[in-house]
């Protein structure tokens, strides 16, 4: 099975925003957060003063409302779905946002004399904010956050590991022992073809390891039916041709019988 790769969007395919948009988003978020906190502080401070808190304790109300609303919203967003404490964080975030919004509305209504700030219900609700915020923050801190396994997103290439089959190698059989090379026999000498056929009668006389004499060769020729042959022909023609083909025969010792001259 081949590895399967999902398409990964390129930063140059038009889906990534331009640099100035990214810069505005990166710098703008903390700037907007800071501005909203500063703008919310006077109204929340005014509500705290209406509820009976004096300075410097009244300055704690902006942190109890605006900062708590932000913390609860972040916790609710970062808790995985179905995790313990996620629903409580969502409810707390919604309640904190409502309180922060209500504090601004009430403060501005009282400031513009559209509402009387000495109402009992307003003082009672404002007085419950600090302990309620403290209790819920401690609840969120005590709730463990489950470890989330890294998920495979669409942009992450998926690689499947395929184990290659183990190749079964055949057992190595040792080679048979090398046989000694065969001894080459020298080729048999080609038969000698004499010009004078009478040489075939004289050649066997060399078999005893001696050089035959003239008398022995004459007798052999007579016995073979070649008649009487002259001594010069026997020595100069017949024996000379035999020893021409086989020079080593001329080096043999002369026979004891018969003349060799």
mmCIF file of C-alpha atoms in Angstrom:
data_model
loop_
_atom_site.group_PDB
_atom_site.id
_atom_site.type_symbol
_atom_site.label_atom_id
_atom_site.label_comp_id
_atom_site.label_asym_id
_atom_site.label_seq_id
_atom_site.Cartn_x
_atom_site.Cartn_y
_atom_site.Cartn_z
ATOM 1 C CA UNK A 1 0.000 0.000 0.000
ATOM 2 C CA UNK A 2 1.447 3.335 -0.982
ATOM 3 C CA UNK A 3 1.693 6.144 1.486
ATOM 4 C CA UNK A 4 -1.321 8.453 1.383
ATOM 5 C CA UNK A 5 -0.693 12.188 1.631
ATOM 6 C CA UNK A 6 -3.452 14.726 2.055
ATOM 7 C CA UNK A 7 -3.000 18.051 0.334
ATOM 8 C CA UNK A 8 -1.304 20.740 2.399
ATOM 9 C CA UNK A 9 -2.252 24.309 1.504
ATOM 10 C CA UNK A 10 0.698 26.316 0.338
ATOM 11 C CA UNK A 11 1.327 29.744 1.852
ATOM 12 C CA UNK A 12 1.308 31.081 -1.723
ATOM 13 C CA UNK A 13 -1.996 29.535 -2.889
ATOM 14 C CA UNK A 14 -4.090 32.579 -1.878
ATOM 15 C CA UNK A 15 -5.543 31.158 1.363
ATOM 16 C CA UNK A 16 -3.064 32.902 3.673
ATOM 17 C CA UNK A 17 -3.874 36.543 4.442
ATOM 18 C CA UNK A 18 -1.325 39.223 3.510
ATOM 19 C CA UNK A 19 1.302 40.361 5.978
ATOM 20 C CA UNK A 20 -0.402 43.627 6.915
ATOM 21 C CA UNK A 21 -3.609 41.764 7.792
ATOM 22 C CA UNK A 22 -1.661 39.327 9.968
ATOM 23 C CA UNK A 23 0.199 42.196 11.627
ATOM 24 C CA UNK A 24 -3.029 44.078 12.331
ATOM 25 C CA UNK A 25 -4.565 40.955 13.871
ATOM 26 C CA UNK A 26 -1.519 40.160 16.001
ATOM 27 C CA UNK A 27 -1.047 43.703 17.296
ATOM 28 C CA UNK A 28 -4.707 44.636 17.352
ATOM 29 C CA UNK A 29 -5.953 41.916 19.683
ATOM 30 C CA UNK A 30 -3.900 42.903 22.746
ATOM 31 C CA UNK A 31 -4.535 46.583 21.976
ATOM 32 C CA UNK A 32 -8.297 46.076 21.845
ATOM 33 C CA UNK A 33 -8.181 43.971 25.019
ATOM 34 C CA UNK A 34 -6.297 46.676 26.866
ATOM 35 C CA UNK A 35 -8.629 49.414 25.606
ATOM 36 C CA UNK A 36 -11.795 47.553 26.603
ATOM 37 C CA UNK A 37 -10.466 46.836 30.092
ATOM 38 C CA UNK A 38 -9.575 50.488 30.587
ATOM 39 C CA UNK A 39 -12.947 51.673 29.274
ATOM 40 C CA UNK A 40 -14.826 49.197 31.513
ATOM 41 C CA UNK A 41 -13.036 50.183 34.689
ATOM 42 C CA UNK A 42 -14.885 53.494 35.373
ATOM 43 C CA UNK A 43 -18.342 51.926 35.116
ATOM 44 C CA UNK A 44 -17.472 48.914 37.253
ATOM 45 C CA UNK A 45 -15.757 51.187 39.756
ATOM 46 C CA UNK A 46 -18.929 53.346 39.861
ATOM 47 C CA UNK A 47 -21.122 50.298 40.570
ATOM 48 C CA UNK A 48 -18.830 49.248 43.408
ATOM 49 C CA UNK A 49 -19.091 52.692 44.960
ATOM 50 C CA UNK A 50 -22.886 52.582 44.651
ATOM 51 C CA UNK A 51 -22.888 49.208 46.466
ATOM 52 C CA UNK A 52 -21.006 50.712 49.407
ATOM 53 C CA UNK A 53 -17.316 49.945 48.771
ATOM 54 C CA UNK A 54 -14.919 52.742 49.533
ATOM 55 C CA UNK A 55 -11.514 53.429 48.066
ATOM 56 C CA UNK A 56 -9.244 51.604 47.450
ATOM 57 C CA UNK A 57 -11.498 48.503 47.599
ATOM 58 C CA UNK A 58 -13.807 49.741 44.895
ATOM 59 C CA UNK A 59 -10.962 49.452 42.358
ATOM 60 C CA UNK A 60 -11.114 45.670 42.707
ATOM 61 C CA UNK A 61 -14.509 45.494 40.953
ATOM 62 C CA UNK A 62 -13.082 45.954 37.405
ATOM 63 C CA UNK A 63 -10.830 42.932 37.959
ATOM 64 C CA UNK A 64 -13.643 40.931 39.527
ATOM 65 C CA UNK A 65 -15.858 41.495 36.463
ATOM 66 C CA UNK A 66 -13.879 42.184 33.271
ATOM 67 C CA UNK A 67 -10.835 40.054 34.046
ATOM 68 C CA UNK A 68 -12.986 37.218 35.339
ATOM 69 C CA UNK A 69 -15.135 37.314 32.197
ATOM 70 C CA UNK A 70 -12.026 36.970 30.029
ATOM 71 C CA UNK A 71 -10.558 34.140 32.106
ATOM 72 C CA UNK A 72 -13.808 32.170 32.089
ATOM 73 C CA UNK A 73 -14.166 32.622 28.319
ATOM 74 C CA UNK A 74 -10.621 31.352 27.689
ATOM 75 C CA UNK A 75 -11.140 28.318 29.943
ATOM 76 C CA UNK A 76 -14.424 27.495 28.236
ATOM 77 C CA UNK A 77 -12.816 27.700 24.806
ATOM 78 C CA UNK A 78 -9.756 25.605 25.653
ATOM 79 C CA UNK A 79 -11.540 22.751 27.423
ATOM 80 C CA UNK A 80 -12.158 19.892 24.959
ATOM 81 C CA UNK A 81 -15.697 18.880 24.156
ATOM 82 C CA UNK A 82 -17.165 16.599 26.809
ATOM 83 C CA UNK A 83 -14.356 17.383 29.292
ATOM 84 C CA UNK A 84 -15.178 17.856 32.952
ATOM 85 C CA UNK A 85 -15.663 21.531 33.888
ATOM 86 C CA UNK A 86 -16.285 22.704 30.317
ATOM 87 C CA UNK A 87 -20.011 23.329 30.895
ATOM 88 C CA UNK A 88 -19.298 25.109 34.172
ATOM 89 C CA UNK A 89 -16.715 27.312 32.457
ATOM 90 C CA UNK A 90 -19.185 28.167 29.709
ATOM 91 C CA UNK A 91 -21.913 29.089 32.190
ATOM 92 C CA UNK A 92 -19.447 31.109 34.263
ATOM 93 C CA UNK A 93 -18.190 32.927 31.174
ATOM 94 C CA UNK A 94 -21.732 33.807 30.112
ATOM 95 C CA UNK A 95 -22.625 34.957 33.647
ATOM 96 C CA UNK A 96 -19.434 37.047 33.916
ATOM 97 C CA UNK A 97 -20.071 38.699 30.547
ATOM 98 C CA UNK A 98 -23.634 39.496 31.578
ATOM 99 C CA UNK A 99 -22.418 41.003 34.865
ATOM 100 C CA UNK A 100 -19.757 43.066 33.080
ATOM 101 C CA UNK A 101 -22.300 44.333 30.556
ATOM 102 C CA UNK A 102 -24.867 45.030 33.265
ATOM 103 C CA UNK A 103 -22.304 46.945 35.319
ATOM 104 C CA UNK A 104 -21.597 49.235 32.395
ATOM 105 C CA UNK A 105 -25.291 49.756 31.659
ATOM 106 C CA UNK A 106 -26.196 50.437 35.307
ATOM 107 C CA UNK A 107 -23.262 52.790 35.815
ATOM 108 C CA UNK A 108 -24.160 54.838 32.755
ATOM 109 C CA UNK A 109 -27.883 54.929 33.656
ATOM 110 C CA UNK A 110 -27.057 56.182 37.133
ATOM 111 C CA UNK A 111 -24.513 58.640 35.760
ATOM 112 C CA UNK A 112 -27.081 60.116 33.371
ATOM 113 C CA UNK A 113 -29.762 60.102 36.125
ATOM 114 C CA UNK A 114 -31.973 57.644 34.301
ATOM 115 C CA UNK A 115 -31.804 55.258 37.247
ATOM 116 C CA UNK A 116 -31.630 55.518 41.029
ATOM 117 C CA UNK A 117 -28.454 53.916 42.359
ATOM 118 C CA UNK A 118 -29.815 53.389 45.872
ATOM 119 C CA UNK A 119 -32.042 50.438 44.940
ATOM 120 C CA UNK A 120 -31.674 47.434 47.253
ATOM 121 C CA UNK A 121 -31.607 44.762 44.556
ATOM 122 C CA UNK A 122 -28.714 46.505 42.795
ATOM 123 C CA UNK A 123 -26.683 46.701 45.969
ATOM 124 C CA UNK A 124 -27.450 43.038 46.811
ATOM 125 C CA UNK A 125 -26.377 41.697 43.381
ATOM 126 C CA UNK A 126 -23.236 43.819 43.295
ATOM 127 C CA UNK A 127 -22.248 42.644 46.760
ATOM 128 C CA UNK A 128 -22.401 38.989 45.641
ATOM 129 C CA UNK A 129 -19.966 39.442 42.739
ATOM 130 C CA UNK A 130 -16.586 39.054 44.553
ATOM 131 C CA UNK A 131 -17.389 35.821 46.448
ATOM 132 C CA UNK A 132 -19.138 34.330 43.412
ATOM 133 C CA UNK A 133 -16.146 35.090 41.192
ATOM 134 C CA UNK A 134 -13.724 33.643 43.757
ATOM 135 C CA UNK A 135 -15.749 30.441 44.146
ATOM 136 C CA UNK A 136 -16.013 29.818 40.420
ATOM 137 C CA UNK A 137 -12.323 30.519 39.727
ATOM 138 C CA UNK A 138 -11.322 28.051 42.429
ATOM 139 C CA UNK A 139 -13.708 25.520 40.924
ATOM 140 C CA UNK A 140 -12.118 25.900 37.491
ATOM 141 C CA UNK A 141 -8.619 25.649 38.962
ATOM 142 C CA UNK A 142 -9.491 22.465 40.878
ATOM 143 C CA UNK A 143 -11.011 20.765 37.816
ATOM 144 C CA UNK A 144 -8.227 18.817 36.026
ATOM 145 C CA UNK A 145 -7.787 19.436 32.355
ATOM 146 C CA UNK A 146 -7.630 16.119 30.430
ATOM 147 C CA UNK A 147 -4.675 15.559 28.168
ATOM 148 C CA UNK A 148 -5.767 15.921 24.579
ATOM 149 C CA UNK A 149 -4.165 13.631 22.049
ATOM 150 C CA UNK A 150 -2.873 15.512 19.028
ATOM 151 C CA UNK A 151 -5.500 15.289 16.327
ATOM 152 C CA UNK A 152 -4.756 14.866 12.669
ATOM 153 C CA UNK A 153 -6.109 17.912 10.885
ATOM 154 C CA UNK A 154 -6.870 18.198 7.210
ATOM 155 C CA UNK A 155 -3.660 20.123 6.647
ATOM 156 C CA UNK A 156 -1.493 17.437 8.220
ATOM 157 C CA UNK A 157 -0.217 14.785 5.813
ATOM 158 C CA UNK A 158 -1.221 11.280 6.813
ATOM 159 C CA UNK A 159 1.523 8.736 6.385
ATOM 160 C CA UNK A 160 0.697 5.073 6.739
ATOM 161 C CA UNK A 161 3.497 2.824 7.754
ATOM 162 C CA UNK A 162 3.770 -0.314 5.711
ATOM 163 C CA UNK A 163 6.091 -2.997 6.938
ATOM 164 C CA UNK A 164 7.967 -4.524 4.056
ATOM 165 C CA UNK A 165 7.684 -8.321 3.933
ATOM 166 C CA UNK A 166 10.754 -10.072 5.179
ATOM 167 C CA UNK A 167 12.386 -11.825 2.296
ATOM 168 C CA UNK A 168 13.097 -15.451 3.063
ATOM 169 C CA UNK A 169 16.536 -16.191 1.784
ATOM 170 C CA UNK A 170 17.331 -19.767 0.811
ATOM 171 C CA UNK A 171 19.788 -21.615 2.949
ATOM 172 C CA UNK A 172 23.320 -21.232 1.742
ATOM 173 C CA UNK A 173 24.608 -24.581 0.523
ATOM 174 C CA UNK A 174 28.388 -24.879 0.692
ATOM 175 C CA UNK A 175 29.940 -25.550 -2.700
ATOM 176 C CA UNK A 176 31.199 -29.080 -3.307
ATOM 177 C CA UNK A 177 34.904 -29.606 -2.768
ATOM 178 C CA UNK A 178 36.911 -28.759 -5.789
ATOM 179 C CA UNK A 179 38.144 -31.797 -7.663
ATOM 180 C CA UNK A 180 41.833 -31.886 -8.547
ATOM 181 C CA UNK A 181 42.397 -30.970 -12.155
ATOM 182 C CA UNK A 182 42.734 -33.905 -14.438
ATOM 183 C CA UNK A 183 46.253 -34.587 -15.636
ATOM 184 C CA UNK A 184 46.356 -33.965 -19.305
ATOM 185 C CA UNK A 185 47.864 -36.860 -21.190
ATOM 186 C CA UNK A 186 50.300 -35.865 -23.889
ATOM 187 C CA UNK A 187 48.871 -36.456 -27.318
ATOM 188 C CA UNK A 188 49.941 -39.641 -28.985
ATOM 189 C CA UNK A 189 52.668 -39.030 -31.544
ATOM 190 C CA UNK A 190 51.530 -39.156 -35.090
ATOM 191 C CA UNK A 191 52.696 -42.275 -36.955
ATOM 192 C CA UNK A 192 55.850 -41.737 -38.948
ATOM 193 C CA UNK A 193 55.465 -42.038 -42.670
ATOM 194 C CA UNK A 194 58.742 -43.144 -44.273
ATOM 195 C CA UNK A 195 59.641 -42.313 -47.803
ATOM 196 C CA UNK A 196 61.294 -45.706 -48.112
ATOM 197 C CA UNK A 197 58.959 -48.453 -46.963
ATOM 198 C CA UNK A 198 61.950 -50.622 -46.060
ATOM 199 C CA UNK A 199 62.439 -48.398 -43.003
ATOM 200 C CA UNK A 200 59.504 -50.196 -41.338
ATOM 201 C CA UNK A 201 61.555 -53.384 -41.407
ATOM 202 C CA UNK A 202 64.660 -51.812 -39.853
ATOM 203 C CA UNK A 203 62.903 -49.691 -37.140
ATOM 204 C CA UNK A 204 62.028 -52.644 -34.840
ATOM 205 C CA UNK A 205 65.747 -53.472 -34.587
ATOM 206 C CA UNK A 206 66.141 -50.420 -32.302
ATOM 207 C CA UNK A 207 63.735 -51.913 -29.731
ATOM 208 C CA UNK A 208 66.519 -53.498 -27.634
ATOM 209 C CA UNK A 209 68.050 -50.057 -27.018
ATOM 210 C CA UNK A 210 70.973 -50.468 -29.394
ATOM 211 C CA UNK A 211 71.790 -49.190 -32.837
ATOM 212 C CA UNK A 212 71.626 -52.139 -35.289
ATOM 213 C CA UNK A 213 74.620 -52.913 -37.407
ATOM 214 C CA UNK A 214 74.798 -53.338 -41.207
ATOM 215 C CA UNK A 215 74.725 -57.167 -41.101
ATOM 216 C CA UNK A 216 71.661 -57.305 -38.865
ATOM 217 C CA UNK A 217 69.802 -54.848 -41.093
ATOM 218 C CA UNK A 218 70.788 -56.850 -44.253
ATOM 219 C CA UNK A 219 69.484 -60.048 -42.730
ATOM 220 C CA UNK A 220 66.197 -58.380 -41.741
ATOM 221 C CA UNK A 221 65.694 -57.064 -45.266
ATOM 222 C CA UNK A 222 66.381 -60.467 -46.768
ATOM 223 C CA UNK A 223 63.942 -62.070 -44.357
ATOM 224 C CA UNK A 224 61.290 -59.529 -45.284
ATOM 225 C CA UNK A 225 61.684 -60.371 -49.009
ATOM 226 C CA UNK A 226 63.438 -57.224 -50.120
ATOM 227 C CA UNK A 227 66.402 -59.150 -51.586
ATOM 228 C CA UNK A 228 70.007 -58.223 -51.219
ATOM 229 C CA UNK A 229 70.501 -54.491 -50.523
ATOM 230 C CA UNK A 230 73.825 -52.696 -50.741
ATOM 231 C CA UNK A 231 75.589 -51.629 -47.564
ATOM 232 C CA UNK A 232 75.634 -47.964 -48.584
ATOM 233 C CA UNK A 233 71.851 -47.998 -49.149
ATOM 234 C CA UNK A 234 71.289 -49.681 -45.808
ATOM 235 C CA UNK A 235 73.368 -47.125 -43.916
ATOM 236 C CA UNK A 236 73.031 -44.004 -46.032
ATOM 237 C CA UNK A 237 69.383 -44.262 -47.069
ATOM 238 C CA UNK A 238 67.322 -46.586 -44.900
ATOM 239 C CA UNK A 239 68.996 -46.068 -41.495
ATOM 240 C CA UNK A 240 69.603 -42.383 -42.235
ATOM 241 C CA UNK A 241 65.884 -41.789 -42.868
ATOM 242 C CA UNK A 242 64.910 -43.564 -39.650
ATOM 243 C CA UNK A 243 67.344 -41.493 -37.571
ATOM 244 C CA UNK A 244 66.251 -38.359 -39.433
ATOM 245 C CA UNK A 245 62.748 -38.775 -38.001
ATOM 246 C CA UNK A 246 64.042 -39.858 -34.598
ATOM 247 C CA UNK A 247 67.481 -38.287 -34.000
ATOM 248 C CA UNK A 248 67.855 -39.845 -30.548
ATOM 249 C CA UNK A 249 68.183 -43.264 -32.114
ATOM 250 C CA UNK A 250 71.546 -42.240 -33.577
ATOM 251 C CA UNK A 251 72.880 -41.766 -30.032
ATOM 252 C CA UNK A 252 72.197 -45.369 -28.970
ATOM 253 C CA UNK A 253 75.161 -47.655 -28.435
ATOM 254 C CA UNK A 254 75.971 -49.963 -31.330
ATOM 255 C CA UNK A 255 74.842 -53.549 -31.272
ATOM 256 C CA UNK A 256 77.459 -56.165 -30.343
ATOM 257 C CA UNK A 257 76.818 -58.209 -33.427
ATOM 258 C CA UNK A 258 77.162 -56.990 -36.941
ATOM 259 C CA UNK A 259 79.078 -54.121 -38.385
ATOM 260 C CA UNK A 260 77.937 -50.554 -37.865
ATOM 261 C CA UNK A 261 80.118 -48.818 -40.387
#
